[in-house]
Amino acid sequence: MKRKQSNQLSSYLAMAIVLTKYEAKLALVPALAAVVSRFMALLEEIKEVQLIQEGKSIGTTLQKQKEEAEMIEITLRVAAAIYVYATNQKNMELQEEVKVSPWYLKRQGDSSLLNRCRRILQIASGLDAEAVAPYGLLPETISGLQKEIDDFAALIAKPRTTIVARSTATHRLKELFKEVGLLLHDEMDKLMLVIKEQEPVFYNEYKAARIIVDLRGAYETDEEENADEE
């Protein structure tokens, strides 16, 4: 969110507090009550879109760590079973193929880790099921590894989707702020004049909330506003 939008949002939130405080007074002018309802709905959408734009991804990060740990754990179990099987078969080439450690897997990047786990899965799927069953390598173990790989692959693809979502959110925010600006200028400000004489305290608090102050401590100049919009 740009600085200008952030300043506007602070003003809108202050206005929402005032409008909620004097909600009963809105009944004096039904058209004003309807405009306030639209304003509140737009404000809620702005807050929701802002979260998307800022990419609130703490939950996603924790989920990624969980899925990665689960995939590594079952990969190590499958690799260990194949390694012992290969040892008994005196198949040194197979031993080398599945020789992995927790430290090795954890230091890999997402793509490299995924490829390594997929290779272990490929090897496990190609072995004789009856021959490896005594080593704990059962069909459900292999399908479990497949599931963990699929889950992790889907999760690491999310940031690419998020980039698109954030780009869309940025465009939508611009539209929302423009819509709110027109709503306030063309309708709410003028309807508030209708109750100015009857409810001067309400009106004055509304006008005070309408002032958009630069959060850096100064009022924005036209030049700064234009720079923000570029």
PDB file of C-alpha atoms in Angstrom:
ATOM      1  CA  MET A   1       0.000   0.000   0.000  1.00  0.00           C
ATOM      2  CA  LYS A   2       1.355   3.420  -0.995  1.00  0.00           C
ATOM      3  CA  ARG A   3       1.877   6.150   1.593  1.00  0.00           C
ATOM      4  CA  LYS A   4      -0.969   8.223   0.191  1.00  0.00           C
ATOM      5  CA  GLN A   5      -3.325   5.238   0.428  1.00  0.00           C
ATOM      6  CA  SER A   6      -2.138   4.521   3.960  1.00  0.00           C
ATOM      7  CA  ASN A   7      -2.919   8.106   4.959  1.00  0.00           C
ATOM      8  CA  GLN A   8      -6.339   7.883   3.325  1.00  0.00           C
ATOM      9  CA  LEU A   9      -7.077   4.602   5.092  1.00  0.00           C
ATOM     10  CA  SER A  10      -6.230   6.174   8.464  1.00  0.00           C
ATOM     11  CA  SER A  11      -8.757   8.908   7.710  1.00  0.00           C
ATOM     12  CA  TYR A  12     -11.397   6.380   6.624  1.00  0.00           C
ATOM     13  CA  LEU A  13     -10.923   4.366   9.812  1.00  0.00           C
ATOM     14  CA  ALA A  14     -11.322   7.536  11.888  1.00  0.00           C
ATOM     15  CA  MET A  15     -14.472   8.364   9.935  1.00  0.00           C
ATOM     16  CA  ALA A  16     -15.842   4.874  10.555  1.00  0.00           C
ATOM     17  CA  ILE A  17     -15.455   5.398  14.303  1.00  0.00           C
ATOM     18  CA  VAL A  18     -17.358   8.694  14.136  1.00  0.00           C
ATOM     19  CA  LEU A  19     -20.100   7.289  11.901  1.00  0.00           C
ATOM     20  CA  THR A  20     -20.559   4.305  14.206  1.00  0.00           C
ATOM     21  CA  LYS A  21     -20.662   6.585  17.242  1.00  0.00           C
ATOM     22  CA  TYR A  22     -23.488   8.629  15.717  1.00  0.00           C
ATOM     23  CA  GLU A  23     -25.221   5.753  13.963  1.00  0.00           C
ATOM     24  CA  ALA A  24     -28.611   6.668  15.442  1.00  0.00           C
ATOM     25  CA  LYS A  25     -28.385  10.147  13.900  1.00  0.00           C
ATOM     26  CA  LEU A  26     -28.116   8.703  10.395  1.00  0.00           C
ATOM     27  CA  ALA A  27     -31.825   7.905  10.465  1.00  0.00           C
ATOM     28  CA  LEU A  28     -32.467  11.634  10.147  1.00  0.00           C
ATOM     29  CA  VAL A  29     -31.388  11.377   6.495  1.00  0.00           C
ATOM     30  CA  PRO A  30     -32.108   7.905   5.025  1.00  0.00           C
ATOM     31  CA  ALA A  31     -30.011   8.644   1.941  1.00  0.00           C
ATOM     32  CA  LEU A  32     -27.035   9.366   4.211  1.00  0.00           C
ATOM     33  CA  ALA A  33     -27.559   6.073   6.039  1.00  0.00           C
ATOM     34  CA  ALA A  34     -27.437   4.243   2.697  1.00  0.00           C
ATOM     35  CA  VAL A  35     -24.223   6.014   1.678  1.00  0.00           C
ATOM     36  CA  VAL A  36     -22.617   5.211   5.035  1.00  0.00           C
ATOM     37  CA  SER A  37     -23.527   1.544   4.558  1.00  0.00           C
ATOM     38  CA  ARG A  38     -21.778   1.522   1.168  1.00  0.00           C
ATOM     39  CA  PHE A  39     -18.765   3.285   2.655  1.00  0.00           C
ATOM     40  CA  MET A  40     -18.455   0.706   5.442  1.00  0.00           C
ATOM     41  CA  ALA A  41     -18.653  -2.160   2.949  1.00  0.00           C
ATOM     42  CA  LEU A  42     -15.938  -0.613   0.778  1.00  0.00           C
ATOM     43  CA  LEU A  43     -13.762  -0.024   3.838  1.00  0.00           C
ATOM     44  CA  GLU A  44     -13.999  -3.698   4.810  1.00  0.00           C
ATOM     45  CA  GLU A  45     -13.002  -4.713   1.287  1.00  0.00           C
ATOM     46  CA  ILE A  46     -10.023  -2.348   1.400  1.00  0.00           C
ATOM     47  CA  LYS A  47      -8.813  -4.014   4.608  1.00  0.00           C
ATOM     48  CA  GLU A  48      -9.222  -7.494   3.126  1.00  0.00           C
ATOM     49  CA  VAL A  49      -7.432  -6.602  -0.115  1.00  0.00           C
ATOM     50  CA  GLN A  50      -4.664  -4.904   1.870  1.00  0.00           C
ATOM     51  CA  LEU A  51      -3.891  -8.201   3.614  1.00  0.00           C
ATOM     52  CA  ILE A  52      -3.570  -9.931   0.236  1.00  0.00           C
ATOM     53  CA  GLN A  53      -1.340  -7.181  -1.136  1.00  0.00           C
ATOM     54  CA  GLU A  54       0.962  -7.313   1.881  1.00  0.00           C
ATOM     55  CA  GLY A  55       1.254 -11.077   1.463  1.00  0.00           C
ATOM     56  CA  LYS A  56       0.436 -12.218   4.980  1.00  0.00           C
ATOM     57  CA  SER A  57       2.260 -15.534   4.679  1.00  0.00           C
ATOM     58  CA  ILE A  58       3.183 -16.513   8.247  1.00  0.00           C
ATOM     59  CA  GLY A  59       0.708 -19.395   8.188  1.00  0.00           C
ATOM     60  CA  THR A  60       1.981 -20.550   4.802  1.00  0.00           C
ATOM     61  CA  THR A  61       5.595 -20.503   6.020  1.00  0.00           C
ATOM     62  CA  LEU A  62       4.772 -22.642   9.053  1.00  0.00           C
ATOM     63  CA  GLN A  63       2.791 -25.056   6.872  1.00  0.00           C
ATOM     64  CA  LYS A  64       5.723 -25.313   4.448  1.00  0.00           C
ATOM     65  CA  GLN A  65       8.094 -26.161   7.306  1.00  0.00           C
ATOM     66  CA  LYS A  66       5.680 -28.843   8.523  1.00  0.00           C
ATOM     67  CA  GLU A  67       5.223 -30.410   5.074  1.00  0.00           C
ATOM     68  CA  GLU A  68       8.963 -30.329   4.406  1.00  0.00           C
ATOM     69  CA  ALA A  69       9.728 -32.067   7.717  1.00  0.00           C
ATOM     70  CA  GLU A  70       7.125 -34.761   7.039  1.00  0.00           C
ATOM     71  CA  MET A  71       8.414 -35.376   3.513  1.00  0.00           C
ATOM     72  CA  ILE A  72      12.018 -35.613   4.705  1.00  0.00           C
ATOM     73  CA  GLU A  73      11.080 -37.991   7.526  1.00  0.00           C
ATOM     74  CA  ILE A  74       9.326 -40.519   5.288  1.00  0.00           C
ATOM     75  CA  THR A  75      11.984 -40.153   2.559  1.00  0.00           C
ATOM     76  CA  LEU A  76      14.662 -41.091   5.097  1.00  0.00           C
ATOM     77  CA  ARG A  77      12.656 -44.123   6.204  1.00  0.00           C
ATOM     78  CA  VAL A  78      12.188 -45.333   2.637  1.00  0.00           C
ATOM     79  CA  ALA A  79      15.837 -44.679   1.755  1.00  0.00           C
ATOM     80  CA  ALA A  80      17.017 -46.537   4.870  1.00  0.00           C
ATOM     81  CA  ALA A  81      14.921 -49.587   4.016  1.00  0.00           C
ATOM     82  CA  ILE A  82      16.229 -49.631   0.445  1.00  0.00           C
ATOM     83  CA  TYR A  83      19.805 -49.181   1.665  1.00  0.00           C
ATOM     84  CA  VAL A  84      19.625 -52.252   3.927  1.00  0.00           C
ATOM     85  CA  TYR A  85      17.950 -54.227   1.151  1.00  0.00           C
ATOM     86  CA  ALA A  86      20.709 -53.166  -1.269  1.00  0.00           C
ATOM     87  CA  THR A  87      23.365 -54.132   1.278  1.00  0.00           C
ATOM     88  CA  ASN A  88      21.961 -57.633   1.569  1.00  0.00           C
ATOM     89  CA  GLN A  89      21.755 -57.867  -2.201  1.00  0.00           C
ATOM     90  CA  LYS A  90      25.347 -56.605  -2.465  1.00  0.00           C
ATOM     91  CA  ASN A  91      24.088 -53.918  -4.804  1.00  0.00           C
ATOM     92  CA  MET A  92      26.534 -51.077  -4.178  1.00  0.00           C
ATOM     93  CA  GLU A  93      25.134 -48.932  -6.983  1.00  0.00           C
ATOM     94  CA  LEU A  94      21.686 -48.985  -5.377  1.00  0.00           C
ATOM     95  CA  GLN A  95      23.263 -48.217  -1.999  1.00  0.00           C
ATOM     96  CA  GLU A  96      24.869 -45.078  -3.398  1.00  0.00           C
ATOM     97  CA  GLU A  97      21.628 -43.988  -5.048  1.00  0.00           C
ATOM     98  CA  VAL A  98      19.728 -43.941  -1.754  1.00  0.00           C
ATOM     99  CA  LYS A  99      22.517 -42.744   0.536  1.00  0.00           C
ATOM    100  CA  VAL A 100      21.025 -39.598   2.109  1.00  0.00           C
ATOM    101  CA  SER A 101      21.124 -38.007   5.545  1.00  0.00           C
ATOM    102  CA  PRO A 102      18.808 -35.601   7.404  1.00  0.00           C
ATOM    103  CA  TRP A 103      21.508 -32.920   7.246  1.00  0.00           C
ATOM    104  CA  TYR A 104      21.915 -33.346   3.490  1.00  0.00           C
ATOM    105  CA  LEU A 105      18.198 -33.106   2.751  1.00  0.00           C
ATOM    106  CA  LYS A 106      17.553 -30.162   5.071  1.00  0.00           C
ATOM    107  CA  ARG A 107      20.217 -28.015   3.433  1.00  0.00           C
ATOM    108  CA  GLN A 108      18.780 -28.460  -0.061  1.00  0.00           C
ATOM    109  CA  GLY A 109      16.733 -25.797  -1.814  1.00  0.00           C
ATOM    110  CA  ASP A 110      13.073 -26.535  -2.468  1.00  0.00           C
ATOM    111  CA  SER A 111      13.553 -27.770  -6.044  1.00  0.00           C
ATOM    112  CA  SER A 112      16.633 -29.871  -5.265  1.00  0.00           C
ATOM    113  CA  LEU A 113      14.957 -31.393  -2.221  1.00  0.00           C
ATOM    114  CA  LEU A 114      11.854 -32.222  -4.215  1.00  0.00           C
ATOM    115  CA  ASN A 115      13.902 -33.847  -6.998  1.00  0.00           C
ATOM    116  CA  ARG A 116      15.897 -35.936  -4.503  1.00  0.00           C
ATOM    117  CA  CYS A 117      12.769 -37.192  -2.768  1.00  0.00           C
ATOM    118  CA  ARG A 118      11.148 -37.961  -6.095  1.00  0.00           C
ATOM    119  CA  ARG A 119      14.196 -39.992  -7.104  1.00  0.00           C
ATOM    120  CA  ILE A 120      13.951 -42.051  -3.907  1.00  0.00           C
ATOM    121  CA  LEU A 121      10.250 -42.584  -4.649  1.00  0.00           C
ATOM    122  CA  GLN A 122      11.038 -43.658  -8.211  1.00  0.00           C
ATOM    123  CA  ILE A 123      13.573 -46.208  -6.988  1.00  0.00           C
ATOM    124  CA  ALA A 124      11.211 -47.562  -4.317  1.00  0.00           C
ATOM    125  CA  SER A 125       8.371 -47.909  -6.825  1.00  0.00           C
ATOM    126  CA  GLY A 126      10.598 -49.895  -9.193  1.00  0.00           C
ATOM    127  CA  LEU A 127      11.634 -52.560  -6.659  1.00  0.00           C
ATOM    128  CA  ASP A 128       9.949 -55.921  -6.218  1.00  0.00           C
ATOM    129  CA  ALA A 129       7.257 -55.380  -3.568  1.00  0.00           C
ATOM    130  CA  GLU A 130       7.611 -58.857  -2.043  1.00  0.00           C
ATOM    131  CA  ALA A 131      11.396 -58.599  -1.870  1.00  0.00           C
ATOM    132  CA  VAL A 132      11.424 -55.288   0.016  1.00  0.00           C
ATOM    133  CA  ALA A 133       8.400 -55.932   2.263  1.00  0.00           C
ATOM    134  CA  PRO A 134      10.541 -57.637   4.978  1.00  0.00           C
ATOM    135  CA  TYR A 135      12.512 -54.383   5.244  1.00  0.00           C
ATOM    136  CA  GLY A 136       9.407 -52.381   6.080  1.00  0.00           C
ATOM    137  CA  LEU A 137       8.986 -50.985   2.591  1.00  0.00           C
ATOM    138  CA  LEU A 138       5.270 -51.607   2.112  1.00  0.00           C
ATOM    139  CA  PRO A 139       2.930 -50.269  -0.606  1.00  0.00           C
ATOM    140  CA  GLU A 140       1.316 -47.894   1.902  1.00  0.00           C
ATOM    141  CA  THR A 141       4.741 -46.520   2.796  1.00  0.00           C
ATOM    142  CA  ILE A 142       5.459 -45.736  -0.837  1.00  0.00           C
ATOM    143  CA  SER A 143       2.026 -44.154  -1.333  1.00  0.00           C
ATOM    144  CA  GLY A 144       2.632 -42.145   1.839  1.00  0.00           C
ATOM    145  CA  LEU A 145       5.851 -40.767   0.377  1.00  0.00           C
ATOM    146  CA  GLN A 146       4.010 -39.926  -2.845  1.00  0.00           C
ATOM    147  CA  LYS A 147       1.410 -37.968  -0.861  1.00  0.00           C
ATOM    148  CA  GLU A 148       4.015 -35.999   1.096  1.00  0.00           C
ATOM    149  CA  ILE A 149       5.849 -35.136  -2.121  1.00  0.00           C
ATOM    150  CA  ASP A 150       2.618 -33.977  -3.767  1.00  0.00           C
ATOM    151  CA  ASP A 151       1.675 -31.865  -0.728  1.00  0.00           C
ATOM    152  CA  PHE A 152       5.078 -30.185  -0.599  1.00  0.00           C
ATOM    153  CA  ALA A 153       5.123 -29.567  -4.357  1.00  0.00           C
ATOM    154  CA  ALA A 154       1.713 -27.894  -4.183  1.00  0.00           C
ATOM    155  CA  LEU A 155       2.811 -25.706  -1.280  1.00  0.00           C
ATOM    156  CA  ILE A 156       6.002 -24.384  -2.857  1.00  0.00           C
ATOM    157  CA  ALA A 157       3.997 -23.449  -5.956  1.00  0.00           C
ATOM    158  CA  LYS A 158       1.830 -21.103  -3.864  1.00  0.00           C
ATOM    159  CA  PRO A 159       4.231 -18.118  -3.858  1.00  0.00           C
ATOM    160  CA  ARG A 160       3.900 -17.905  -7.642  1.00  0.00           C
ATOM    161  CA  THR A 161       0.123 -17.765  -7.249  1.00  0.00           C
ATOM    162  CA  THR A 162       0.524 -15.208  -4.472  1.00  0.00           C
ATOM    163  CA  ILE A 163       2.532 -12.908  -6.744  1.00  0.00           C
ATOM    164  CA  VAL A 164      -0.380 -12.837  -9.185  1.00  0.00           C
ATOM    165  CA  ALA A 165      -2.862 -12.317  -6.341  1.00  0.00           C
ATOM    166  CA  ARG A 166      -0.824  -9.443  -4.922  1.00  0.00           C
ATOM    167  CA  SER A 167      -0.606  -7.781  -8.327  1.00  0.00           C
ATOM    168  CA  THR A 168      -4.374  -8.050  -8.705  1.00  0.00           C
ATOM    169  CA  ALA A 169      -4.830  -6.731  -5.153  1.00  0.00           C
ATOM    170  CA  THR A 170      -2.702  -3.667  -5.904  1.00  0.00           C
ATOM    171  CA  HIS A 171      -4.892  -2.828  -8.888  1.00  0.00           C
ATOM    172  CA  ARG A 172      -8.078  -3.453  -6.889  1.00  0.00           C
ATOM    173  CA  LEU A 173      -6.880  -1.188  -4.067  1.00  0.00           C
ATOM    174  CA  LYS A 174      -6.436   1.660  -6.517  1.00  0.00           C
ATOM    175  CA  GLU A 175      -9.995   1.132  -7.753  1.00  0.00           C
ATOM    176  CA  LEU A 176     -11.396   0.947  -4.214  1.00  0.00           C
ATOM    177  CA  PHE A 177      -9.729   4.156  -3.043  1.00  0.00           C
ATOM    178  CA  LYS A 178     -11.008   5.939  -6.146  1.00  0.00           C
ATOM    179  CA  GLU A 179     -14.525   4.612  -5.522  1.00  0.00           C
ATOM    180  CA  VAL A 180     -14.482   5.691  -1.882  1.00  0.00           C
ATOM    181  CA  GLY A 181     -13.102   9.105  -2.821  1.00  0.00           C
ATOM    182  CA  LEU A 182     -15.953   9.715  -5.250  1.00  0.00           C
ATOM    183  CA  LEU A 183     -18.520   8.421  -2.763  1.00  0.00           C
ATOM    184  CA  LEU A 184     -17.302  10.833  -0.096  1.00  0.00           C
ATOM    185  CA  HIS A 185     -16.904  13.853  -2.363  1.00  0.00           C
ATOM    186  CA  ASP A 186     -20.070  13.454  -4.438  1.00  0.00           C
ATOM    187  CA  GLU A 187     -22.464  12.092  -1.818  1.00  0.00           C
ATOM    188  CA  MET A 188     -21.450  11.795   1.826  1.00  0.00           C
ATOM    189  CA  ASP A 189     -19.886  15.242   2.242  1.00  0.00           C
ATOM    190  CA  LYS A 190     -22.944  16.894   0.700  1.00  0.00           C
ATOM    191  CA  LEU A 191     -25.451  14.854   2.699  1.00  0.00           C
ATOM    192  CA  MET A 192     -23.581  15.679   5.910  1.00  0.00           C
ATOM    193  CA  LEU A 193     -24.310  19.355   5.178  1.00  0.00           C
ATOM    194  CA  VAL A 194     -28.005  18.514   5.495  1.00  0.00           C
ATOM    195  CA  ILE A 195     -27.601  17.673   9.193  1.00  0.00           C
ATOM    196  CA  LYS A 196     -24.886  20.228   9.964  1.00  0.00           C
ATOM    197  CA  GLU A 197     -27.241  22.679  11.666  1.00  0.00           C
ATOM    198  CA  GLN A 198     -29.229  20.025  13.521  1.00  0.00           C
ATOM    199  CA  GLU A 199     -26.213  17.939  14.620  1.00  0.00           C
ATOM    200  CA  PRO A 200     -23.200  20.306  14.742  1.00  0.00           C
ATOM    201  CA  VAL A 201     -21.094  18.083  17.030  1.00  0.00           C
ATOM    202  CA  PHE A 202     -21.528  15.089  14.736  1.00  0.00           C
ATOM    203  CA  TYR A 203     -20.725  17.223  11.694  1.00  0.00           C
ATOM    204  CA  ASN A 204     -17.576  18.743  13.221  1.00  0.00           C
ATOM    205  CA  GLU A 205     -16.229  15.341  14.295  1.00  0.00           C
ATOM    206  CA  TYR A 206     -16.903  14.023  10.809  1.00  0.00           C
ATOM    207  CA  LYS A 207     -15.048  16.924   9.182  1.00  0.00           C
ATOM    208  CA  ALA A 208     -12.102  16.453  11.551  1.00  0.00           C
ATOM    209  CA  ALA A 209     -11.891  12.769  10.604  1.00  0.00           C
ATOM    210  CA  ARG A 210     -12.042  13.691   6.910  1.00  0.00           C
ATOM    211  CA  ILE A 211      -8.710  15.509   7.084  1.00  0.00           C
ATOM    212  CA  ILE A 212      -6.028  13.293   5.555  1.00  0.00           C
ATOM    213  CA  VAL A 213      -2.773  13.809   7.433  1.00  0.00           C
ATOM    214  CA  ASP A 214       0.572  12.551   6.152  1.00  0.00           C
ATOM    215  CA  LEU A 215       1.679   9.911   8.675  1.00  0.00           C
ATOM    216  CA  ARG A 216       5.220  11.294   8.443  1.00  0.00           C
ATOM    217  CA  GLY A 217       3.869  14.355  10.230  1.00  0.00           C
ATOM    218  CA  ALA A 218       3.065  16.818   7.440  1.00  0.00           C
ATOM    219  CA  TYR A 219       0.264  17.385   4.986  1.00  0.00           C
ATOM    220  CA  GLU A 220       0.901  15.941   1.550  1.00  0.00           C
ATOM    221  CA  THR A 221       1.649  18.380  -1.241  1.00  0.00           C
ATOM    222  CA  ASP A 222       0.091  18.022  -4.683  1.00  0.00           C
ATOM    223  CA  GLU A 223       3.524  17.093  -6.032  1.00  0.00           C
ATOM    224  CA  GLU A 224       3.868  14.230  -3.536  1.00  0.00           C
ATOM    225  CA  GLU A 225       0.367  12.999  -4.288  1.00  0.00           C
ATOM    226  CA  ASN A 226       1.109  12.936  -8.009  1.00  0.00           C
ATOM    227  CA  ALA A 227       4.359  11.055  -7.389  1.00  0.00           C
ATOM    228  CA  ASP A 228       2.478   8.424  -5.389  1.00  0.00           C
ATOM    229  CA  GLU A 229       0.028   7.874  -8.210  1.00  0.00           C
ATOM    230  CA  GLU A 230       2.698   7.235 -10.845  1.00  0.00           C
TER     231      GLU A 230
END
